[in-house]
Coordinates of C-alpha atoms in Angstrom, one line a residue:
X1 CA 0.0 0.0 0.0
X2 CA 2.7 2.6 0.8
X3 CA 4.4 1.6 -2.4
X4 CA 1.2 2.3 -4.4
X5 CA 0.8 5.7 -2.6
X6 CA 4.3 6.6 -3.4
X7 CA 3.8 5.7 -7.0
X8 CA 0.6 7.8 -7.2
X9 CA 2.4 10.7 -5.6
X10 CA 5.3 10.3 -8.0
X11 CA 3.0 10.2 -11.0
X12 CA 1.2 13.3 -9.9
X13 CA 4.5 15.2 -9.5
X14 CA 5.5 14.1 -13.0
X15 CA 2.2 15.3 -14.5
X16 CA 2.5 18.6 -12.6
X17 CA 6.1 19.1 -13.9
X18 CA 4.9 18.4 -17.5
X19 CA 2.2 21.0 -17.0
X20 CA 4.5 23.6 -15.6
X21 CA 7.4 23.1 -18.0
X22 CA 5.6 24.7 -21.1
X23 CA 4.4 27.6 -19.0
X24 CA 8.0 28.2 -17.8
X25 CA 9.3 28.1 -21.3
X26 CA 6.7 30.6 -22.5
X27 CA 7.6 32.7 -19.5
X28 CA 11.2 32.7 -20.5
X29 CA 10.3 33.7 -24.0
X30 CA 8.0 36.5 -22.8
X31 CA 10.7 37.8 -20.5
X32 CA 13.3 37.9 -23.3
X33 CA 10.7 39.7 -25.5
X34 CA 10.0 42.2 -22.7
X35 CA 13.7 43.1 -22.2
X36 CA 14.1 43.6 -26.0
X37 CA 10.8 45.6 -26.2
X38 CA 11.7 47.9 -23.3
X39 CA 15.2 48.6 -24.8
X40 CA 13.6 49.4 -28.2
X41 CA 11.0 51.6 -26.6
X42 CA 13.7 53.5 -24.7
X43 CA 16.2 53.7 -27.5
X44 CA 15.9 57.5 -27.9
X45 CA 16.0 58.3 -24.1
X46 CA 18.9 59.7 -22.1
X47 CA 19.9 60.9 -18.7
X48 CA 17.3 63.0 -16.8
X49 CA 17.0 64.9 -13.6
X50 CA 18.1 62.9 -10.5
X51 CA 20.3 60.7 -12.7
X52 CA 22.8 63.5 -12.8
X53 CA 23.1 63.1 -9.0
X54 CA 24.3 59.5 -9.5
X55 CA 26.6 60.6 -12.3
X56 CA 28.1 63.4 -10.3
X57 CA 28.4 61.4 -7.1
X58 CA 31.9 61.2 -5.6
X59 CA 32.0 58.1 -3.4
X60 CA 35.5 58.7 -2.0
X61 CA 34.8 56.9 1.3
X62 CA 32.7 54.1 2.6
X63 CA 30.3 56.5 4.3
X64 CA 29.7 58.3 1.0
X65 CA 28.1 55.1 -0.4
X66 CA 25.7 55.0 2.5
X67 CA 24.3 58.5 2.7
X68 CA 20.7 58.7 1.6
X69 CA 19.5 60.0 -1.8
X70 CA 16.1 61.7 -1.4
X71 CA 15.6 59.9 1.9
X72 CA 16.4 56.5 0.3
X73 CA 19.2 54.1 1.2
X74 CA 20.7 53.8 -2.3
X75 CA 24.0 51.8 -2.0
X76 CA 23.0 49.0 -4.4
X77 CA 21.8 51.2 -7.3
X78 CA 24.7 53.6 -6.8
X79 CA 27.1 50.6 -7.1
X80 CA 25.4 49.4 -10.2
X81 CA 25.1 52.8 -11.8
X82 CA 28.7 53.7 -11.1
X83 CA 29.9 50.4 -12.5
X84 CA 28.2 51.0 -15.9
X85 CA 29.3 54.6 -15.8
X86 CA 33.0 53.5 -15.4
X87 CA 32.7 51.3 -18.5
X88 CA 30.3 53.1 -20.8
X89 CA 30.4 56.7 -19.5
X90 CA 27.7 58.9 -20.9
X91 CA 28.2 57.7 -24.5
X92 CA 25.1 55.5 -24.6
X93 CA 21.9 55.1 -22.5
X94 CA 21.2 51.6 -23.8
X95 CA 23.3 49.7 -21.2
X96 CA 21.6 51.5 -18.4
X97 CA 18.2 50.7 -19.8
X98 CA 19.2 47.1 -20.4
X99 CA 20.1 46.8 -16.7
X100 CA 16.7 48.3 -15.7
X101 CA 14.8 46.0 -18.0
X102 CA 16.7 42.9 -16.7
X103 CA 15.9 43.9 -13.1
X104 CA 12.3 44.3 -14.0
X105 CA 12.1 40.9 -15.6
X106 CA 13.8 39.4 -12.5
X107 CA 11.1 41.0 -10.3
X108 CA 8.4 39.7 -12.6
X109 CA 10.0 36.3 -12.4
X110 CA 9.7 36.3 -8.6
X111 CA 6.1 37.2 -8.9
X112 CA 5.6 34.3 -11.4
X113 CA 7.0 31.9 -8.8
X114 CA 4.6 33.2 -6.1
X115 CA 1.7 32.9 -8.5
X116 CA 2.6 29.5 -9.7
X117 CA 2.7 28.2 -6.1
X118 CA -1.0 29.2 -5.7
X119 CA -2.6 28.9 -9.1
X120 CA -2.4 26.5 -12.1
X121 CA 0.7 27.1 -14.2
X122 CA -1.2 28.7 -17.1
X123 CA -3.3 30.9 -14.8
X124 CA 0.0 32.0 -13.1
X125 CA 1.5 32.8 -16.5
X126 CA -1.5 34.8 -17.5
X127 CA -1.6 36.6 -14.2
X128 CA 2.0 37.8 -14.4
X129 CA 1.8 39.2 -18.0
X130 CA 0.3 42.5 -16.8
X131 CA 3.4 42.9 -14.6
X132 CA 5.7 42.4 -17.6
X133 CA 4.0 45.2 -19.5
X134 CA 3.3 47.4 -16.5
X135 CA 2.8 50.7 -18.3
X136 CA 1.0 52.1 -15.3
X137 CA 4.4 52.0 -13.6
X138 CA 6.2 53.4 -16.6
X139 CA 8.7 55.5 -14.6
X140 CA 10.3 52.3 -13.4
X141 CA 10.5 50.8 -16.8
X142 CA 11.9 53.7 -18.8
X143 CA 14.0 55.8 -16.4
X144 CA 17.3 54.0 -15.6
X145 CA 17.7 56.0 -12.4
X146 CA 14.8 53.9 -11.0
X147 CA 17.0 50.8 -10.7
X148 CA 16.7 51.6 -7.0
X149 CA 12.9 51.1 -6.8
X150 CA 13.0 48.2 -9.3
X151 CA 16.0 46.6 -7.3
X152 CA 13.9 46.8 -4.1
X153 CA 11.0 45.1 -5.9
X154 CA 13.2 42.4 -7.5
X155 CA 15.1 41.6 -4.3
X156 CA 12.0 41.9 -2.1
X157 CA 9.9 39.6 -4.3
X158 CA 12.5 36.9 -4.4
X159 CA 13.0 37.3 -0.7
X160 CA 9.3 36.4 -0.2
X161 CA 9.9 33.4 -2.5
X162 CA 12.8 32.2 -0.4
X163 CA 11.2 32.7 2.9
X164 CA 8.2 30.5 2.0
X165 CA 10.1 27.9 0.1
X166 CA 10.7 25.4 2.9
X167 CA 11.8 25.4 6.6
X168 CA 15.5 25.0 6.1
X169 CA 17.7 27.7 7.7
X170 CA 19.6 28.2 4.5
X171 CA 16.5 29.4 2.6
X172 CA 15.6 31.7 5.4
X173 CA 19.1 33.1 5.3
X174 CA 18.8 33.7 1.5
X175 CA 15.5 35.4 2.1
X176 CA 16.9 37.7 4.7
X177 CA 19.9 38.6 2.5
X178 CA 17.6 39.5 -0.3
X179 CA 15.5 41.7 2.0
X180 CA 18.6 43.5 3.1
X181 CA 19.5 44.1 -0.6
X182 CA 15.9 45.4 -1.1
X183 CA 16.4 47.8 1.8
X184 CA 19.8 49.0 0.5
X185 CA 18.3 49.7 -3.0
X186 CA 15.5 52.1 -1.9
X187 CA 13.0 52.8 0.8
X188 CA 10.6 50.6 -1.1
X189 CA 12.4 47.6 0.5
X190 CA 10.8 48.5 3.8
X191 CA 7.4 47.4 2.5
X192 CA 8.6 44.0 1.3
X193 CA 10.1 43.4 4.7
X194 CA 6.6 44.3 6.1
X195 CA 4.9 42.0 3.6
X196 CA 7.3 39.2 4.6
X197 CA 6.7 39.7 8.3
X198 CA 2.9 39.7 8.0
X199 CA 2.9 36.8 5.6
X200 CA 5.0 34.7 7.9
X201 CA 3.1 35.8 11.1
X202 CA -0.3 35.0 9.6
X203 CA 0.7 31.5 8.3
X204 CA 0.9 28.9 11.2
X205 CA 3.2 26.8 9.0
X206 CA 5.8 29.6 8.9
X207 CA 5.0 31.6 12.0
X208 CA 8.3 30.6 13.8
X209 CA 10.3 32.0 10.9
X210 CA 9.1 35.5 11.5
X211 CA 12.0 36.0 14.0
X212 CA 14.3 36.1 11.0
X213 CA 12.8 39.4 10.0
X214 CA 14.5 41.0 13.0
X215 CA 17.8 40.8 11.0
X216 CA 16.8 43.1 8.1
X217 CA 14.9 45.4 10.5
X218 CA 18.0 45.7 12.7
X219 CA 20.3 46.4 9.7
X220 CA 18.0 49.1 8.5
X221 CA 17.7 50.6 11.9
X222 CA 21.5 50.7 12.2
X223 CA 21.8 52.4 8.8
X224 CA 19.0 54.9 9.6
X225 CA 20.5 55.9 13.0
X226 CA 24.0 56.3 11.4
X227 CA 23.2 57.8 8.0
X228 CA 19.5 57.8 7.2
X229 CA 18.4 60.7 9.4
X230 CA 20.5 63.0 7.2
X231 CA 17.9 62.5 4.4
X232 CA 14.8 63.5 6.2
X233 CA 13.3 66.3 4.2
X234 CA 11.2 68.1 6.7
X235 CA 8.2 67.9 9.1
X236 CA 5.6 65.2 8.5
X237 CA 2.2 65.8 7.0
X238 CA -0.8 65.9 9.4
X239 CA -2.6 62.5 10.0
X240 CA -5.7 63.5 8.0
X241 CA -3.7 64.3 4.9
X242 CA -1.7 61.1 5.3
X243 CA -4.9 59.0 5.5
X244 CA -6.3 60.7 2.4
X245 CA -3.0 60.3 0.6
X246 CA -2.9 56.6 1.3
X247 CA -6.5 56.0 0.4
X248 CA -6.2 57.9 -2.9
X249 CA -2.9 56.2 -3.8
X250 CA -4.2 52.7 -3.1
X251 CA -7.4 53.2 -5.1
X252 CA -5.4 54.8 -7.9
X253 CA -3.0 51.9 -8.0
X254 CA -5.7 49.3 -8.2
X255 CA -7.5 51.2 -10.9
X256 CA -4.4 51.7 -13.0
X257 CA -3.0 48.2 -12.7
X258 CA -6.3 46.5 -13.4
X259 CA -7.1 48.9 -16.2
X260 CA -10.4 50.1 -14.6
X261 CA -9.8 53.6 -15.8
X262 CA -9.2 52.5 -19.4
X263 CA -5.6 53.7 -19.5
X264 CA -6.4 57.1 -17.9
X265 CA -9.3 57.9 -20.1
X266 CA -12.0 57.2 -17.4
X267 CA -10.5 58.3 -14.1
X268 CA -13.9 58.5 -12.3
X269 CA -14.9 55.0 -13.4
X270 CA -11.5 53.7 -12.4
X271 CA -11.8 55.2 -8.9
X272 CA -15.3 53.7 -8.4
X273 CA -14.2 50.3 -9.6
X274 CA -10.9 50.4 -7.7
X275 CA -12.7 51.3 -4.5
X276 CA -15.3 48.5 -5.1
X277 CA -12.5 46.0 -5.7
X278 CA -10.7 47.0 -2.4
X279 CA -14.0 46.7 -0.5
X280 CA -14.6 43.2 -2.0
X281 CA -11.1 42.2 -0.9
X282 CA -11.6 43.6 2.6
X283 CA -14.8 41.6 2.9
X284 CA -13.1 38.4 1.9
X285 CA -10.3 39.1 4.5
X286 CA -12.8 39.9 7.2
X287 CA -14.6 36.6 6.5
X288 CA -11.3 34.8 6.6
X289 CA -10.4 36.4 9.9
X290 CA -13.7 35.2 11.4
X291 CA -13.1 31.7 10.1
X292 CA -9.4 31.9 11.2
X293 CA -8.4 31.1 7.6
X294 CA -6.6 34.1 6.3
X295 CA -4.6 33.9 3.0
X296 CA -1.2 34.9 4.3
X297 CA 0.3 36.5 1.2
X298 CA -2.9 38.4 0.5
X299 CA -2.8 39.9 4.0
X300 CA 0.9 40.7 3.8
X301 CA 0.7 42.3 0.3
X302 CA -2.3 44.5 1.2
X303 CA -0.9 45.6 4.5
X304 CA 2.4 46.5 2.8
X305 CA 0.7 48.4 0.0
X306 CA -1.3 50.5 2.6
X307 CA 1.9 50.9 4.6
X308 CA 3.8 52.2 1.5
X309 CA 1.3 54.9 0.7
X310 CA 1.0 55.9 4.3
X311 CA 4.8 56.3 4.8
X312 CA 5.2 58.1 1.5
X313 CA 2.3 60.3 2.5
X314 CA 4.2 61.4 5.6
X315 CA 6.6 63.4 3.6
X316 CA 4.7 63.9 0.3
X317 CA 1.1 64.6 1.2
X318 CA 1.8 68.3 1.7
X319 CA 3.5 68.8 -1.6
X320 CA 1.8 70.7 -4.5
X321 CA 2.3 67.8 -6.9
X322 CA 0.1 64.7 -6.1
X323 CA 2.7 62.0 -5.4
X324 CA -0.1 59.5 -4.6
X325 CA -0.6 59.1 -8.4
X326 CA 3.0 58.8 -9.4
X327 CA 3.7 55.7 -11.5
X328 CA 6.8 54.8 -9.6
X329 CA 4.6 53.9 -6.6
X330 CA 2.0 52.2 -8.7
X331 CA 4.8 49.9 -9.9
X332 CA 5.7 48.9 -6.3
X333 CA 2.0 48.5 -5.4
X334 CA 1.4 46.2 -8.3
X335 CA 4.1 43.7 -7.2
X336 CA 2.5 43.6 -3.8
X337 CA -1.1 43.4 -4.9
X338 CA -1.0 41.0 -7.8
X339 CA 0.5 38.1 -5.8
X340 CA -1.9 39.1 -3.0
X341 CA -4.8 38.8 -5.4
X342 CA -3.5 35.4 -6.6
X343 CA -3.3 34.2 -3.0
X344 CA -6.9 35.3 -2.4
X345 CA -8.2 33.6 -5.6
X346 CA -6.4 30.4 -4.6
X347 CA -8.1 30.5 -1.2
X348 CA -11.5 30.9 -2.8
X349 CA -10.7 28.1 -5.3
X350 CA -9.8 25.8 -2.4
X351 CA -13.2 26.4 -0.8
X352 CA -15.3 25.9 -3.9
X353 CA -15.1 25.6 -7.6
X354 CA -15.1 29.0 -9.4
X355 CA -18.3 29.4 -11.5
X356 CA -17.9 29.9 -15.2
X357 CA -19.0 33.5 -15.0
X358 CA -16.2 34.2 -12.4
X359 CA -13.6 32.6 -14.6
X360 CA -14.9 34.7 -17.6
X361 CA -14.7 37.8 -15.5
X362 CA -11.1 37.2 -14.5
X363 CA -10.1 36.6 -18.1
X364 CA -11.9 39.8 -19.2
X365 CA -10.1 41.7 -16.4
X366 CA -6.8 40.2 -17.5
X367 CA -7.3 41.4 -21.1
X368 CA -8.4 44.9 -19.8
X369 CA -5.3 45.1 -17.6
X370 CA -2.9 44.2 -20.4
X371 CA -4.5 46.6 -22.9
X372 CA -4.6 49.5 -20.5
X373 CA -1.1 49.0 -19.3
X374 CA 0.1 49.0 -23.0
X375 CA -1.6 52.3 -23.5
X376 CA 0.0 53.7 -20.3
X377 CA 3.4 52.4 -21.5
X378 CA 3.0 54.2 -24.8
X379 CA 2.1 57.4 -23.0
X380 CA 5.0 57.1 -20.6
X381 CA 7.4 56.5 -23.5
X382 CA 6.2 59.8 -25.2
X383 CA 6.8 61.7 -21.9
X384 CA 10.3 60.4 -21.4
X385 CA 11.1 60.9 -25.1
X386 CA 10.2 64.5 -24.7
X387 CA 12.3 64.7 -21.6
X388 CA 15.3 63.2 -23.5
X389 CA 14.9 65.8 -26.3
X390 CA 14.9 68.5 -23.6
X391 CA 18.1 67.1 -21.9
X392 CA 19.9 67.2 -25.2
X393 CA 18.7 70.7 -25.8
X394 CA 20.1 71.9 -22.4
X395 CA 23.4 70.2 -23.1
X396 CA 23.5 71.7 -26.6
X397 CA 23.1 75.2 -25.2
X398 CA 25.7 74.6 -22.4
X399 CA 28.2 73.2 -24.9
X400 CA 27.6 75.9 -27.5
X401 CA 27.8 78.8 -25.0
X402 CA 30.4 77.5 -22.5
X403 CA 31.3 80.1 -19.9
X404 CA 28.7 82.7 -21.1
X405 CA 27.8 85.2 -18.5
X406 CA 24.1 84.9 -19.1
X407 CA 23.9 81.2 -18.2
X408 CA 21.9 80.9 -15.0
X409 CA 22.4 77.7 -12.9
X410 CA 18.9 78.1 -11.5
X411 CA 17.6 77.5 -15.0
X412 CA 18.8 73.9 -15.2
X413 CA 16.3 71.0 -14.8
X414 CA 15.5 69.7 -11.3
X415 CA 18.1 67.4 -10.0
X416 CA 21.0 68.6 -12.1
X417 CA 24.3 69.7 -10.5
X418 CA 25.6 73.2 -11.3
X419 CA 26.8 74.3 -14.7
X420 CA 30.5 73.9 -14.1
X421 CA 29.9 70.3 -12.8
X422 CA 27.8 69.4 -15.8
X423 CA 30.5 70.6 -18.1
X424 CA 33.1 68.6 -16.1
X425 CA 31.1 65.4 -16.2
X426 CA 30.6 65.7 -19.9
X427 CA 34.3 66.2 -20.4
X428 CA 35.1 63.2 -18.2
X429 CA 32.5 60.7 -19.3
X430 CA 31.5 61.8 -22.8
X431 CA 28.5 63.6 -24.2
X432 CA 24.9 62.2 -24.3
X433 CA 24.5 64.3 -27.4
X434 CA 26.0 61.4 -29.4
X435 CA 25.4 57.7 -28.9
X436 CA 28.5 55.6 -29.8
X437 CA 26.6 52.3 -29.9
X438 CA 23.7 53.4 -32.2
X439 CA 24.2 56.9 -33.5
X440 CA 20.6 57.3 -34.6
X441 CA 19.4 56.8 -31.0
X442 CA 20.6 60.3 -30.1
X443 CA 18.6 62.6 -32.5
X444 CA 19.3 66.4 -32.3
X445 CA 17.0 68.5 -30.3
X446 CA 14.1 70.3 -32.0
X447 CA 14.0 74.2 -32.2
X448 CA 11.2 74.2 -29.6
X449 CA 13.3 72.3 -27.1
X450 CA 16.3 74.5 -27.8
X451 CA 14.1 77.6 -27.2
X452 CA 12.9 76.2 -23.9
X453 CA 16.4 75.4 -22.7
X454 CA 17.9 78.7 -23.9
X455 CA 15.2 80.7 -22.2
X456 CA 15.4 78.7 -19.0
X457 CA 19.1 79.4 -18.8
X458 CA 18.9 83.1 -20.0
X459 CA 15.6 84.3 -18.3
X460 CA 17.4 86.1 -15.5
X461 CA 19.5 88.0 -18.0
X462 CA 16.4 89.8 -19.3
X463 CA 16.0 93.1 -17.6
X464 CA 13.0 95.4 -17.2
X465 CA 13.7 99.1 -16.6
X466 CA 11.9 102.4 -17.1
X467 CA 14.1 103.6 -19.9
X468 CA 17.0 102.5 -22.1
X469 CA 20.5 103.1 -20.8
X470 CA 22.2 106.4 -21.9
X471 CA 23.9 106.4 -25.2
X472 CA 21.6 103.8 -26.8
X473 CA 20.4 104.8 -30.3
X474 CA 17.5 103.6 -32.4
X475 CA 19.0 101.5 -35.2
X476 CA 16.2 100.4 -37.5
X477 CA 12.4 100.3 -37.6
X478 CA 11.4 97.3 -35.5
X479 CA 10.9 94.2 -37.6
X480 CA 7.3 93.1 -37.0
X481 CA 7.1 89.3 -37.2
X482 CA 3.4 88.7 -36.5
X483 CA 0.4 90.7 -35.4
X484 CA -3.0 89.6 -34.2
X485 CA -6.0 92.0 -33.9
X486 CA -3.7 95.1 -34.2
X487 CA -2.6 97.6 -36.8
X488 CA 1.0 98.8 -37.1
X489 CA 2.2 102.1 -38.6
X490 CA 5.8 103.3 -39.0
X491 CA 6.5 106.5 -37.0
X492 CA 10.1 107.8 -37.5
X493 CA 12.4 104.9 -36.4
X494 CA 9.6 103.3 -34.3
X495 CA 6.2 101.8 -34.9
X496 CA 2.8 102.8 -33.5
X497 CA 0.7 99.8 -32.6
X498 CA -3.0 100.1 -32.2
X499 CA -4.6 97.0 -30.8
X500 CA -8.3 96.1 -31.2
X501 CA -10.6 97.4 -28.4
X502 CA -10.8 93.9 -27.0
X503 CA -7.2 92.8 -27.1
X504 CA -4.3 92.2 -29.5
X505 CA -0.7 91.3 -29.9
X506 CA 2.4 92.1 -31.9
X507 CA 5.6 90.2 -32.2
X508 CA 8.9 92.0 -33.0
X509 CA 12.5 91.0 -33.4
X510 CA 15.0 92.4 -30.9
X511 CA 18.8 91.9 -31.6
X512 CA 20.8 90.3 -28.9
X513 CA 22.1 92.8 -26.4
X514 CA 19.5 95.3 -27.6
X515 CA 16.4 97.0 -26.0
X516 CA 12.7 97.1 -26.6
X517 CA 10.9 100.2 -25.4
X518 CA 7.2 100.6 -25.2
X519 CA 5.4 103.9 -24.2
X520 CA 1.9 105.2 -24.1
X521 CA -0.3 102.2 -23.2
X522 CA -2.9 102.7 -20.6
X523 CA -2.2 99.3 -18.9
X524 CA 0.7 97.1 -18.0
X525 CA 1.8 94.8 -20.9
X526 CA 2.9 91.2 -21.0
X527 CA 6.0 90.4 -22.9
X528 CA 6.3 86.7 -24.1
X529 CA 9.8 85.5 -25.1
X530 CA 11.0 83.2 -27.8
X531 CA 14.0 82.8 -30.0
X532 CA 14.0 80.1 -32.7
X533 CA 10.3 79.6 -32.2
X534 CA 7.4 82.0 -31.7
X535 CA 7.0 83.0 -28.0
X536 CA 4.7 81.1 -25.7
X537 CA 3.3 81.7 -22.3
X538 CA 5.9 79.5 -20.7
X539 CA 8.3 82.5 -20.5
X540 CA 6.7 85.8 -19.9
X541 CA 7.6 89.1 -18.2
X542 CA 5.5 92.1 -17.1
X543 CA 6.3 95.5 -18.5
X544 CA 4.9 98.0 -16.0
X545 CA 3.7 101.0 -18.0
X546 CA 1.1 103.7 -17.6
X547 CA -0.5 106.2 -19.9
X548 CA 2.2 108.6 -21.2
X549 CA 4.9 106.5 -19.5
X550 CA 6.9 103.5 -20.7
X551 CA 9.1 100.6 -19.9
X552 CA 12.2 99.0 -21.5
X553 CA 13.1 95.3 -21.9
X554 CA 16.8 94.6 -22.2
X555 CA 17.5 91.2 -23.9
X556 CA 20.8 89.3 -23.4
X557 CA 23.4 88.8 -26.2
X558 CA 24.0 85.1 -26.9
X559 CA 27.2 86.0 -28.8
X560 CA 26.1 84.4 -32.0
X561 CA 24.4 87.3 -33.7
X562 CA 20.9 85.9 -33.1
X563 CA 17.8 87.9 -32.3
X564 CA 15.0 87.4 -29.8
X565 CA 11.3 87.3 -30.6
X566 CA 9.2 89.4 -28.1
X567 CA 5.4 89.2 -28.3
X568 CA 3.6 92.1 -26.7
X569 CA 0.1 91.2 -25.5
X570 CA -2.2 94.2 -25.2
X571 CA -5.2 93.9 -22.8
X572 CA -8.6 95.4 -23.6
X573 CA -8.6 99.2 -23.8
X574 CA -4.8 99.6 -24.1
X575 CA -4.9 102.2 -26.8
X576 CA -2.1 103.2 -29.1
X577 CA 1.4 102.2 -28.1
X578 CA 4.8 103.3 -29.4
X579 CA 7.3 100.5 -29.8
X580 CA 11.0 101.2 -30.4
X581 CA 14.1 99.0 -30.7
X582 CA 17.5 100.2 -29.6
X583 CA 20.9 98.7 -30.4
X584 CA 23.1 97.2 -27.7

């Protein structure tokens, strides 16, 4: 009899292995395709914002590798980033993207294992596909700097895998080591430690293993007390705002990952369905608690997701920008919530057979999630492509006007070092303006981007005064480039502009280093600035004028003989205005 039982068990294991093997092979093929696809999607991208902090880091001592970056323990991503930088420099962004894509696939691989332990192999394969194409978390798929967040997710997910594999001390040690790596990659590692602690504590089979969690907790506490407190950004937000932030972030994450909001096109519908889904999950968990049969990973993942948005809200809920809807956090939440959902479905399946309508609903939800995330991925790629063009525009301006007095360090994008350091880094590591691996991957910036970069760096060099400086002389009649709802008449060396009674505008060319004088309007005017492209409202100054008085706008000299475009917007009832251009 024992021999027959052993034979049956062996046969069942063989059948299971035969069933799992094709799913694993398809998983490997999908993973490879995902890596290639992400690299292709990001082929025109380049270094942006906080990446320059990693590029410019000077880890000259052990302590310098441990100081926080934006409150995060970032030793692991800094090591990885600096390693690639030492080999490739800034000559190509592709190796950085390849590392990010590989780490993402590793994270999804861990999720696949967690799902496959709870669901049939093909269901696990289907359930993890939305994570592979997680466009709702596009920041962590297309911005190489986010290897910190993705590293925490990858190490944390595999830490969960190791901790629930068996009861051997060696697997617990591997799980603990992975959780420490997750902590040293970014603050997101904290929530995988939390998920692991809750998951082990809820499961009677692994409850004794929860003591192992004290090790990563102790390591993080030691780091925080020694270095981490240096990164605290300021006072915490009040409790009410934190609660609202956490609720909004969790509902948003569910809606985006599941595709309830149709890729961002139905935000209200997404919020309603996301809230309903969370309420349904809460109901199942309450029932499980009453029956003393809670799905451990479901509880751990949900508690960790709530904890993540709550902790982030402590320092972000008071900011003007809504960080609760940032895709970088949606990505982390997805890797906590999808395995949790699989654990919940597995528990329901164990109690009763899922009706056909439920299976059909899950398949429809899967298709919706994949489609919506692909839409989000496309939108995210468009955003980062625009950011890459802007980065190259700033570098083009800096390289072309090295040492110019009008360059304003305050005009650089957020996260960049000062101008001298940017120039030194480009001289040391090469220029992102050219890709040495695939030259076509670094297209030149468009005129609109060059205008934005130039005006950002030169805006403080524009001066508004009551009159031109002594000795300036009118050179030529102002060149009128465009006029809307206004008439223009030459008057000596100037022009008289008469706008329509409602409003009007006129755009004139002003040579570099010259002056534009307006006089006679009955109201203050708005001067919009441009160079290669027509002016836009992004860069505007106020010319304080009054009836019979005037104001002068001095424009900087770029040293290349170029002129500026200045659009004067006349409010209703302005009346006739004299416009003169003076030489520099």
